[in-house]
Coordinates of C-alpha atoms in Angstrom, one line a residue:
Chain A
X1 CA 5.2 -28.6 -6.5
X2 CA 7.5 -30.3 -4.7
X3 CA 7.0 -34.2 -2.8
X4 CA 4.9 -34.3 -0.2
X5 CA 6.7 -35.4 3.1
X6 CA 5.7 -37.3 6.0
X7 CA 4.9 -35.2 9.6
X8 CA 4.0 -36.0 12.7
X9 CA 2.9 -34.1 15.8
X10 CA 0.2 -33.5 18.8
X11 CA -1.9 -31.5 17.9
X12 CA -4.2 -30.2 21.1
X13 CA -3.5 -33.5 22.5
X14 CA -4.3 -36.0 19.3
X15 CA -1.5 -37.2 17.7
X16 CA -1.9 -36.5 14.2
X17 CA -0.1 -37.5 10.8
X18 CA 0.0 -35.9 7.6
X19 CA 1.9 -35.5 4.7
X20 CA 2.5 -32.0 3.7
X21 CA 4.5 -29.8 1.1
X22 CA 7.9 -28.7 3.0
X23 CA 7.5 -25.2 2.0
X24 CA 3.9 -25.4 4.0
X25 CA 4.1 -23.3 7.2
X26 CA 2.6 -24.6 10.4
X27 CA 0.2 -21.8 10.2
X28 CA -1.3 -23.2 7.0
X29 CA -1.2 -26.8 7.9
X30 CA -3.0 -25.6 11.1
X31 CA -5.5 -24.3 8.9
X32 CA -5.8 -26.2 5.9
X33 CA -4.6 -29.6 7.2
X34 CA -6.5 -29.8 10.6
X35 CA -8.9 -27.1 9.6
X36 CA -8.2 -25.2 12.7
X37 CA -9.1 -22.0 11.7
X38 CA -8.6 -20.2 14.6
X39 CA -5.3 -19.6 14.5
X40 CA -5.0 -16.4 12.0
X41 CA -2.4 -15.7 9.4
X42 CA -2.2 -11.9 8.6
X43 CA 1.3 -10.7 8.0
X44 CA 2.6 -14.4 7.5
X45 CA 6.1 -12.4 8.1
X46 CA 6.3 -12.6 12.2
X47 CA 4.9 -9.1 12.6
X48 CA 1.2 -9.0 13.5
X49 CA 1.0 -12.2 16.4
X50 CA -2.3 -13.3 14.9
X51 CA -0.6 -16.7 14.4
X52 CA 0.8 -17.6 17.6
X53 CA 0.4 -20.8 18.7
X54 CA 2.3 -22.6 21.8
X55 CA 5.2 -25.1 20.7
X56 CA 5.8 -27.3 23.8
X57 CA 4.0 -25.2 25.8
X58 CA 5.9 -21.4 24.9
X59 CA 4.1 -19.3 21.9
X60 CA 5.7 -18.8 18.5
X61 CA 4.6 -17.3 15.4
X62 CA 2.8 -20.3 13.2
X63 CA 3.9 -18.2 10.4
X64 CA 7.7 -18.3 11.3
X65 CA 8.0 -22.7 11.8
X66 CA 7.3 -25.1 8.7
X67 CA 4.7 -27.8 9.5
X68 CA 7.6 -30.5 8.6
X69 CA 10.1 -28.6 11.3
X70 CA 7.4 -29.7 14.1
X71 CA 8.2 -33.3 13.7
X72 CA 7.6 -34.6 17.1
X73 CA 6.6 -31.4 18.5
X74 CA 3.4 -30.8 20.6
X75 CA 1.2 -27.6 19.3
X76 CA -1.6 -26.4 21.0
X77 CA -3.6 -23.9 19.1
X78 CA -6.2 -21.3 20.7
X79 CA -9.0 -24.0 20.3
X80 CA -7.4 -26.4 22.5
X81 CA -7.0 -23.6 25.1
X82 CA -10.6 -23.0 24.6
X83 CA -11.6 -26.3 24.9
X84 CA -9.5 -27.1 28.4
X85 CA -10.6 -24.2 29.6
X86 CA -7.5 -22.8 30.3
X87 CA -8.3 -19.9 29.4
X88 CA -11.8 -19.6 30.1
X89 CA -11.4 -16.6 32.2
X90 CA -9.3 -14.6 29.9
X91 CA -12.0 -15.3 27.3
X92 CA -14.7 -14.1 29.7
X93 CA -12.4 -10.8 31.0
X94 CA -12.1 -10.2 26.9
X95 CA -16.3 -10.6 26.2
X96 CA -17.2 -8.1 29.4
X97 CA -14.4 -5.5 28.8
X98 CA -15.4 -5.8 24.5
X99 CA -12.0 -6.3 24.1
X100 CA -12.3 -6.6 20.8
X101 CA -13.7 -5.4 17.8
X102 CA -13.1 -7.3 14.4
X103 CA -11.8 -10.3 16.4
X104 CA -8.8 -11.1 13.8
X105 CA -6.0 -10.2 16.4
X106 CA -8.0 -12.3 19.4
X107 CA -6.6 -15.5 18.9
X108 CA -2.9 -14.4 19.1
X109 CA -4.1 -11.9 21.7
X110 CA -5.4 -14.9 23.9
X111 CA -2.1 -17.0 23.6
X112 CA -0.1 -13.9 24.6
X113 CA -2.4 -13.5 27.5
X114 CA -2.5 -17.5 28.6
X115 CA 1.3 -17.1 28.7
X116 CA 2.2 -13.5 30.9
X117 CA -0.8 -14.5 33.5
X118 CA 1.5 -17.6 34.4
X119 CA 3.7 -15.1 35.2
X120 CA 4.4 -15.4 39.1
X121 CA 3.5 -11.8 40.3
X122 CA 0.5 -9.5 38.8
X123 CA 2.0 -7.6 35.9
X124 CA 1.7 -3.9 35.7
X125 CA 0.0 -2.2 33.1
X126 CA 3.4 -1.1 31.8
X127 CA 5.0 -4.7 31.7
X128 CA 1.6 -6.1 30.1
X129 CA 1.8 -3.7 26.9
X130 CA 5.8 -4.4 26.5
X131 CA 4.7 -8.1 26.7
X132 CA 1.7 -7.3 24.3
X133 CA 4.4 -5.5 22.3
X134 CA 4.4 -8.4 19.3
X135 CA 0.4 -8.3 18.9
X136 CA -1.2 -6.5 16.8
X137 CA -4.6 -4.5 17.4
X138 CA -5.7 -2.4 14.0
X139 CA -9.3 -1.7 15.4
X140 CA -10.3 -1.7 18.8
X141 CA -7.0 -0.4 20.1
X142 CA -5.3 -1.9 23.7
X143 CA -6.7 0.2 26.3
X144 CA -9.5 -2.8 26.4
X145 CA -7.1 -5.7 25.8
X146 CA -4.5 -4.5 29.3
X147 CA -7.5 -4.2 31.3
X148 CA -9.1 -7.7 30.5
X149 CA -5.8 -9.1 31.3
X150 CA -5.7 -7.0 34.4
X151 CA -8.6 -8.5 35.5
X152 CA -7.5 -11.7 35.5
X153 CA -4.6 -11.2 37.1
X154 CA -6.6 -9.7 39.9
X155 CA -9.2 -12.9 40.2
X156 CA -6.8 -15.5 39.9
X157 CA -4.8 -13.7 43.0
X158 CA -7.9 -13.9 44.5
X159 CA -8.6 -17.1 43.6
X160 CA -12.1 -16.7 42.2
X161 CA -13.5 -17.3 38.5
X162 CA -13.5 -13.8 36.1
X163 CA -17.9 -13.0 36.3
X164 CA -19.5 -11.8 33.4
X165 CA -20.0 -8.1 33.6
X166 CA -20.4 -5.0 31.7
X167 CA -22.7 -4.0 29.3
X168 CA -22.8 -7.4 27.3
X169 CA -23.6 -9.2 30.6
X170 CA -27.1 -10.8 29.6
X171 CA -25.4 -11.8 26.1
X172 CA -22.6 -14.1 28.0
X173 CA -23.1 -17.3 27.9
Chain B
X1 CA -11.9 -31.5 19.0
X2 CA -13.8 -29.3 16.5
X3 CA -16.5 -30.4 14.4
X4 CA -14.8 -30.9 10.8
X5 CA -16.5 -29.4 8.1
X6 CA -16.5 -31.5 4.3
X7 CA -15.6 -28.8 2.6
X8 CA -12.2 -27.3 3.1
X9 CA -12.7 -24.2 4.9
X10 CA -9.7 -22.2 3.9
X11 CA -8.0 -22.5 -0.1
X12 CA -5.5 -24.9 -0.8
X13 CA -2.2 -23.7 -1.6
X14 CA -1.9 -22.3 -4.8
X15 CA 0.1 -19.9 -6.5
X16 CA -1.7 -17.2 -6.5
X17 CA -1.0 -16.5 -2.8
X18 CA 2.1 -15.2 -1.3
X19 CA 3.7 -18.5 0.2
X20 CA 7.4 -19.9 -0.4
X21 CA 8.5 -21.0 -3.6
X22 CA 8.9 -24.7 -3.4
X23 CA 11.6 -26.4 -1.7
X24 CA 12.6 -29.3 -0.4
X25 CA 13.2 -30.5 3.2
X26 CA 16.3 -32.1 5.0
X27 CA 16.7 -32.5 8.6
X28 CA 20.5 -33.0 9.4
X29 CA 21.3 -34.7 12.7
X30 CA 25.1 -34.1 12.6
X31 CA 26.7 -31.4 11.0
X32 CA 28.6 -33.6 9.0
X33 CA 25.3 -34.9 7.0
X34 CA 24.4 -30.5 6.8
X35 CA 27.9 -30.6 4.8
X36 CA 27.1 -33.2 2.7
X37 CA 23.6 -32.1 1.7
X38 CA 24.9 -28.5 0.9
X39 CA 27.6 -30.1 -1.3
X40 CA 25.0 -32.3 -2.9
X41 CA 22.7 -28.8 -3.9
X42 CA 25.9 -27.7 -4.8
X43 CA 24.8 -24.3 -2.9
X44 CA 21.3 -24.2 -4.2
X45 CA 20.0 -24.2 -0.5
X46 CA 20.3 -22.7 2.5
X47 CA 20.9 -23.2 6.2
X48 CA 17.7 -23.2 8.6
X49 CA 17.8 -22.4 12.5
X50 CA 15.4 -21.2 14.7
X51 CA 14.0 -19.6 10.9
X52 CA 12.9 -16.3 12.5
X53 CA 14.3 -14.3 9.6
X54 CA 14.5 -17.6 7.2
X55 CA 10.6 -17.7 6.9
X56 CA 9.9 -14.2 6.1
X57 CA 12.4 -14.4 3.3
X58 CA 11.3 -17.2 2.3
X59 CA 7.9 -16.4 2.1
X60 CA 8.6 -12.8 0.4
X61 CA 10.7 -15.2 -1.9
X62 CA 13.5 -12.6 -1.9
X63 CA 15.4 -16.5 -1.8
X64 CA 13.8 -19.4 -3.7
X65 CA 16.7 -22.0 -2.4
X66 CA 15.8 -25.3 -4.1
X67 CA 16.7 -27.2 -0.3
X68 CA 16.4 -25.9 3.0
X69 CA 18.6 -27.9 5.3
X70 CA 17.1 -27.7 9.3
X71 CA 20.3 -27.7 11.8
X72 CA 18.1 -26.3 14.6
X73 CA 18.3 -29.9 15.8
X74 CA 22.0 -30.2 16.1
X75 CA 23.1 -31.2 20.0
X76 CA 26.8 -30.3 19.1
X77 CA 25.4 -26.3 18.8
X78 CA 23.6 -26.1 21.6
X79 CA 24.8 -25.2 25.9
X80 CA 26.7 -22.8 27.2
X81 CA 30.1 -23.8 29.2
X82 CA 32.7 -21.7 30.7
X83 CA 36.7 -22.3 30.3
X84 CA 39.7 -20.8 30.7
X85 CA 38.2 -17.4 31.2
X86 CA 36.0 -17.6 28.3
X87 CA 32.1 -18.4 27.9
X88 CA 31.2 -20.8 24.6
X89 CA 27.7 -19.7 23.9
X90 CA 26.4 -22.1 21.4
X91 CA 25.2 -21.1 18.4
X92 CA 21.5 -22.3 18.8
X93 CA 20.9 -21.0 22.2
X94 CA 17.7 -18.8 22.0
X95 CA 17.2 -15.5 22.8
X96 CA 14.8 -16.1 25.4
X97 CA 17.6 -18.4 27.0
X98 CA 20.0 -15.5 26.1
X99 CA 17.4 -13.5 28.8
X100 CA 17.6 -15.9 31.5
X101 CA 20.9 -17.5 31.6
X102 CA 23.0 -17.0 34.6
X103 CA 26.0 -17.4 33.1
X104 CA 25.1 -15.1 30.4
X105 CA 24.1 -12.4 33.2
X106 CA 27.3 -13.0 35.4
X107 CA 30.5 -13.7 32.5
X108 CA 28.4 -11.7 29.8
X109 CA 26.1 -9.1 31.0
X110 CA 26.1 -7.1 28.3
X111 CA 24.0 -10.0 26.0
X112 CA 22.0 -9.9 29.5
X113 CA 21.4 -6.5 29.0
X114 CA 20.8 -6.5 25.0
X115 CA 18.4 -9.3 25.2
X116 CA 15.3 -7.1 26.2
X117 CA 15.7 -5.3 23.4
X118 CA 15.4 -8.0 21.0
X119 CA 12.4 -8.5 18.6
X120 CA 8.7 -9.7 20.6
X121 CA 8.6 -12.9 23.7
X122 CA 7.5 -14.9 20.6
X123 CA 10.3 -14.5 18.5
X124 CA 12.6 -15.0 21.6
X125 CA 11.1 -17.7 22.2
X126 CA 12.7 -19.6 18.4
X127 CA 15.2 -17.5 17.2
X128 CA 19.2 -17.8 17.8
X129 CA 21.9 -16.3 18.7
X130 CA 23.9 -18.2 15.6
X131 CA 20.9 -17.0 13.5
X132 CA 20.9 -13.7 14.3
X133 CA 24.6 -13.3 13.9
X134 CA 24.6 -15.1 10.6
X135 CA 22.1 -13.2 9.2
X136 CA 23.7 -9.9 9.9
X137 CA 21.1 -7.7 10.3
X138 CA 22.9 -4.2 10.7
X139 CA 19.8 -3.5 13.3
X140 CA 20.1 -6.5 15.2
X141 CA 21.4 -6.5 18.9
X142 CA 23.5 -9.5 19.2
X143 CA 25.7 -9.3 16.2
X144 CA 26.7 -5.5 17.3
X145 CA 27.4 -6.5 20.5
X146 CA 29.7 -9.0 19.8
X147 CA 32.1 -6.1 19.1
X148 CA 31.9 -4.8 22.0
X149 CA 32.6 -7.9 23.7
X150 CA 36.1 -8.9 21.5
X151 CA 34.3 -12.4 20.8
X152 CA 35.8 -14.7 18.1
X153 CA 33.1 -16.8 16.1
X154 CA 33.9 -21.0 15.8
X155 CA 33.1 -21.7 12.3
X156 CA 32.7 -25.1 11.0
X157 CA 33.1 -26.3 7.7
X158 CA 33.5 -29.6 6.0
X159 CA 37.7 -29.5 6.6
X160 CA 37.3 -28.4 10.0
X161 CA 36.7 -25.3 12.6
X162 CA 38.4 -22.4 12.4
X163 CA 38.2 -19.1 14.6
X164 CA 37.1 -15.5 13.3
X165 CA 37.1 -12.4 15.5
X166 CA 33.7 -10.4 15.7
X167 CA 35.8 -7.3 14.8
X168 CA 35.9 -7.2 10.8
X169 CA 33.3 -10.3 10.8
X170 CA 30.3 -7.9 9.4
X171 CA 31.5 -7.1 6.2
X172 CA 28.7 -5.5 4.6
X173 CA 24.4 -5.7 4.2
X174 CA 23.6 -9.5 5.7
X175 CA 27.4 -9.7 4.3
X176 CA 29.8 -12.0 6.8
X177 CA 33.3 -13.9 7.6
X178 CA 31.0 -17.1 7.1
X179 CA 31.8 -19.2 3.4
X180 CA 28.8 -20.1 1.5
X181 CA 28.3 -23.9 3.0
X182 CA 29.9 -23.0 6.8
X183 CA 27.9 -23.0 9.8
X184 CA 28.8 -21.0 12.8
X185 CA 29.2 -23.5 15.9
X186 CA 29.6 -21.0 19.3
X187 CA 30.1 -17.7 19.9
X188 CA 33.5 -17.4 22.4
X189 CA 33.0 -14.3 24.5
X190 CA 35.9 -13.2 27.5
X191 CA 34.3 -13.3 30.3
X192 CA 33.6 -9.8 32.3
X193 CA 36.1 -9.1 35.1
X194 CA 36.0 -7.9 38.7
X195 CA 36.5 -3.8 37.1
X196 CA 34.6 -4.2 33.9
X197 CA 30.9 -2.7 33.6
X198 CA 29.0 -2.3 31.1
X199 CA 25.1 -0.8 29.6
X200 CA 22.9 -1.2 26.7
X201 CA 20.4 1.0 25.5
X202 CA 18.7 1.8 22.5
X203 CA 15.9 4.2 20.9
X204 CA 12.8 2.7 19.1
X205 CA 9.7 4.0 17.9
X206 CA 7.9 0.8 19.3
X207 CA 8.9 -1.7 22.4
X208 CA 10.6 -4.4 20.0
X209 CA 11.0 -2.7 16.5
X210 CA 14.2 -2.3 15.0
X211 CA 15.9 0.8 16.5
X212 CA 16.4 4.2 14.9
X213 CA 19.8 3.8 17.0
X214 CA 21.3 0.7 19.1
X215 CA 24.4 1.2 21.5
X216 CA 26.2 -1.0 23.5
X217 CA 29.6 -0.1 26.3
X218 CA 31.4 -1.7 27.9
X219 CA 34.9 -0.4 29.6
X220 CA 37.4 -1.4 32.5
X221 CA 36.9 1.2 35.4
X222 CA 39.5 1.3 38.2
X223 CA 39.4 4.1 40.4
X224 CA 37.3 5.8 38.8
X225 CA 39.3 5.8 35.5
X226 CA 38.2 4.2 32.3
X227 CA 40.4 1.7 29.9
X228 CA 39.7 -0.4 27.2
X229 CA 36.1 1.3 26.4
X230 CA 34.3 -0.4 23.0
X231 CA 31.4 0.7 22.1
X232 CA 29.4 -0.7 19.6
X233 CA 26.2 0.8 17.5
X234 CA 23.5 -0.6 15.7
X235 CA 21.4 0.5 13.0
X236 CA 24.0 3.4 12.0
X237 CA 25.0 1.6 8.5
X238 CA 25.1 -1.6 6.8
X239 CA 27.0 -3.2 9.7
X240 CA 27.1 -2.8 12.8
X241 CA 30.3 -0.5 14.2
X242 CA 32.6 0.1 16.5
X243 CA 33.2 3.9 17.6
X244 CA 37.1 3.4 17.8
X245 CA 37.7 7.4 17.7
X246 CA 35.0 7.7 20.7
X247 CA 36.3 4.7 22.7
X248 CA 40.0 6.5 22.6
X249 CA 38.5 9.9 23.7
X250 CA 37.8 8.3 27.3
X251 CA 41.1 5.9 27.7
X252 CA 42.5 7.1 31.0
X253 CA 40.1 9.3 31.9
X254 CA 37.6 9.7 34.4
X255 CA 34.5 9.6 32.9
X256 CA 33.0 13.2 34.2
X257 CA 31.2 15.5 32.0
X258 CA 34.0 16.7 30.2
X259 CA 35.0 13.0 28.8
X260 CA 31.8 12.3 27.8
X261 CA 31.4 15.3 25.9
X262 CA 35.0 14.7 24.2
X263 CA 33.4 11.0 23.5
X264 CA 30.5 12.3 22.0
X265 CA 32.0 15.3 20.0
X266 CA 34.8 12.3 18.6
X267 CA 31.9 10.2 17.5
X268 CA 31.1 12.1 14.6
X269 CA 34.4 10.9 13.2
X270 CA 33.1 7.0 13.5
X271 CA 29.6 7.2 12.5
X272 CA 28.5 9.0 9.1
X273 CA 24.6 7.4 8.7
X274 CA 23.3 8.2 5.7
X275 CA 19.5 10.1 4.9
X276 CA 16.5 7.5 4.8
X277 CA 13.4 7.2 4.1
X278 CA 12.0 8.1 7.7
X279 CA 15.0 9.6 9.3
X280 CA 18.2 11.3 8.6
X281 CA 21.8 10.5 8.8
X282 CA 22.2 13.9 11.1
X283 CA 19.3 12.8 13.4
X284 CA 20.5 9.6 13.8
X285 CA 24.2 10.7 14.7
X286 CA 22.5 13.6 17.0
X287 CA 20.4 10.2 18.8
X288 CA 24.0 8.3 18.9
X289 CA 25.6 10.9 20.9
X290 CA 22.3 11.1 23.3
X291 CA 22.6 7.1 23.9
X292 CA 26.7 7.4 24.5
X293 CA 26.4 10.4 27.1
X294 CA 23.3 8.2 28.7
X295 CA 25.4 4.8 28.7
X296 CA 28.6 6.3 29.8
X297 CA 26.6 8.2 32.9
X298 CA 25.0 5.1 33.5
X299 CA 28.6 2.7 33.7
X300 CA 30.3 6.0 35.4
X301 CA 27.7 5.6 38.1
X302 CA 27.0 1.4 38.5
X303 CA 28.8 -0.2 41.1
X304 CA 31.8 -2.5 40.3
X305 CA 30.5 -6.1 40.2
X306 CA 33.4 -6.4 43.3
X307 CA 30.7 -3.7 45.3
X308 CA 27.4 -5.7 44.0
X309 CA 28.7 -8.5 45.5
X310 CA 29.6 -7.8 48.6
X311 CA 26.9 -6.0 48.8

């Protein structure tokens, strides 16, 4: 056990200040610190993209940064994407094409997703599963995951919200 | 925000899970102070950048390092400038910048080229081009490249900077020209001229996994003949290798059919990979020569930058 060392950072949009192990990874501190459990740790090696979260706006593996490296940084986690609403529609698209099945690669799958649909021109199918490439998907598999985020790139060209479809219509909130 | 729960939700750290060793944590704003608190471990530590493949290593504790020093912070690595005909890529420039730099596309296409091809967005988005040539992995695009471009590495150390060339920098398994306690600064790379051109390609199971078999060309084409060809492979060995025997098989020759099939018969003089687990040395050599016929088609055939511009 080594000293504890003083961090600070914004954390979806609260500016937070801990003191924290150095060998602690910003995945854990996400976690255990700020109990923001969304964010998943599977590999913890930078493999699987169950622990992305967006530094400064761009996503990086939560696994791959100590908590005391993001001194000063600003972190946004899938909760605070949740909770703006930013991706709202991608989490609708996901919930009417069931695109996914355990739900442990979602929240890495959603920050990959929030990032390529800012993209200026509608991916292709081809382009999303190279940009998917770093996400891993052990049940459901990512026939389900490109077409949710085809979808949205479709409604937001058009300009209209993603509607609840498919067979778990009734069940969306 | 979310509700908080009393009771932790998740385990505290403990020993019990895979997680770093302990260590402790300095954040050096000059590379001066980086010096002085590797002298002051007296080696017991190590360098951290963008930590891409620092953190897994960490976290498998292959190292336990007793300090981990952060230079990712460092101004006097960072930019990319252009002089006397040669481009100073700083040593903490990301990949992802690597991708969208115009100067890297126009005096350094090659690394334009490579960049694609390395690791996942998210990684590209924190890891180096000093990390990734420090670390030496005999997989990894950039550090291969590099000898195909002729670049020199500026190394700093505590007397000074000095200058090593890429060629005979990888000298074995993460092994390089780089003393325990320097820090590579820049990357100098000669910038492409009006006749040079140049490909990348490489062959993967996956979109981003390491390749079975990485090759990068580059060679002078006037009239149709080539000079100064260098190729470089990745992923054939413990470093990353020129294919001098190959490169010499072209030299003042047009690149038709017949040249590339004296190219790729001399290869088998440069490139001996050995059996692995998944594949073997003779598939991998049989993949090398695919790539090299496939690049040296593709540079025959690309217009001269002269031709892209004008048109």
């Amino acid at each position: 056990m080594t000293e504890r060392v003083p961090v600070s950072m914004t954390v979806n949009g609260e500016d937070v200040q801990r003191f924290v192990e150095p060998r602690t990874t910003l995945g854990d501190f996400l976690r255990v610190e700020m109990e923001l459990t969304g964010t998943h740790l599977g590999c913890e090696m930078g493999v699987c993209g169950a622990c992305l979260v967006l530094l400064n706006g761009k996503p990086i593996h939560s696994c791959l940064m100590l908590a005391v490296a993001a001194e000063g940084e600003t972190i946004e986690t899938v909760e605070g994407l949740a909770e703006s609403k930013a991706i709202a529609d991608i989490q609708q698209a996901f919930h009417n094409r069931n695109a996914l099945q355990c739900g442990f690669c979602t929240p890495g799958m959603l920050v990959t997703a929030h990032e390529i649909l800012k993209s200026e021109h509608p991916l292709t199918r081809e382009e999303i599963r190279d940009e998917l490439s770093g996400n891993y998907c052990r049940c459901t598999g990512y026939e389900a995951i490109v077409d949710a985020i085809e979808q949205v790139f479709v409604a937001r060209a058009a300009g209209r919200e993603v509607e609840a479809s498919g067979q778990f219509a009734e069940t969306a909130a | 925000m979310v509700t908080k729960t009393k009771k932790p939700l998740v385990p505290r750290l403990g020993s019990e899970r895979v997680k770093p060793a302990p260590f402790r944590y300095f954040r050096a704003n000059s590379l001066a102070e980086a010096f002085a608190a590797y002298a002051e471990a007296e080696g017991d530590c190590t360098y951290m950048a963008g930590g891409q493949s620092l953190l897994p290593v960490l976290s498998l504790r292959l190292q336990t390092p007793s300090l981990v020093i952060d230079i990712s912070r460092l101004e006097e690595l960072r930019g990319i400038s252009l002089a006397n005909g040669v481009l100073r890529i700083g040593a903490l420039t990301r990949h992802n910048e690597m991708l969208h730099s115009p100067e890297i596309a126009r005096y350094a296409p090659l690394l334009s080229k490579a960049a694609p091809y390395v690791a996942h967005p998210a990684i590209r988005n924190k890891g180096t081009i000093g990390g990734t040539i420090a670390h030496a992995d005999p997989a990894a695009e950039f550090p291969g490249m590099t000898l195909a471009l002729n670049a020199e590495f500026e190394i700093a150390n505590s007397e000074g900077r000095r200058r090593e060339p890429a060629n005979g920098f990888f000298r074995g398994l993460y092994e390089t020209g780089i003393a325990p306690g320097e820090i590579l600064v820049a990357i100098h790379v000669p910038v492409f001229g009006e006749h040079d051109r140049c490909a990348y390609h490489e062959l993967a199971r996956r979109r981003g996994d390491y390749p079975l078999v990485g090759c990068g060309v580059r060679a002078t084409i006037r009239d149709g003949v080539a000079t100064n060809g260098r190729f470089a492979f990745i992923a054939v060995g413990a470093v990353p290798q020129r294919a001098f025997a190959a490169e010499a098989a072209i030299e003042g020759q047009r690149l038709d059919e017949t040249a590339i099939a004296a190219a790729q018969t001399a290869l088998e003089q440069d490139l001996q990979p050995d059996d692995d687990s998944e594949t073997t040395g003779a598939m991998r050599l049989h993949l090398a020569k695919v790539l090299l016929g496939r690049l040296l088609r593709e540079i025959a055939l690309s217009p001269s930058k002269a031709v892209e511009a004008a048109a």
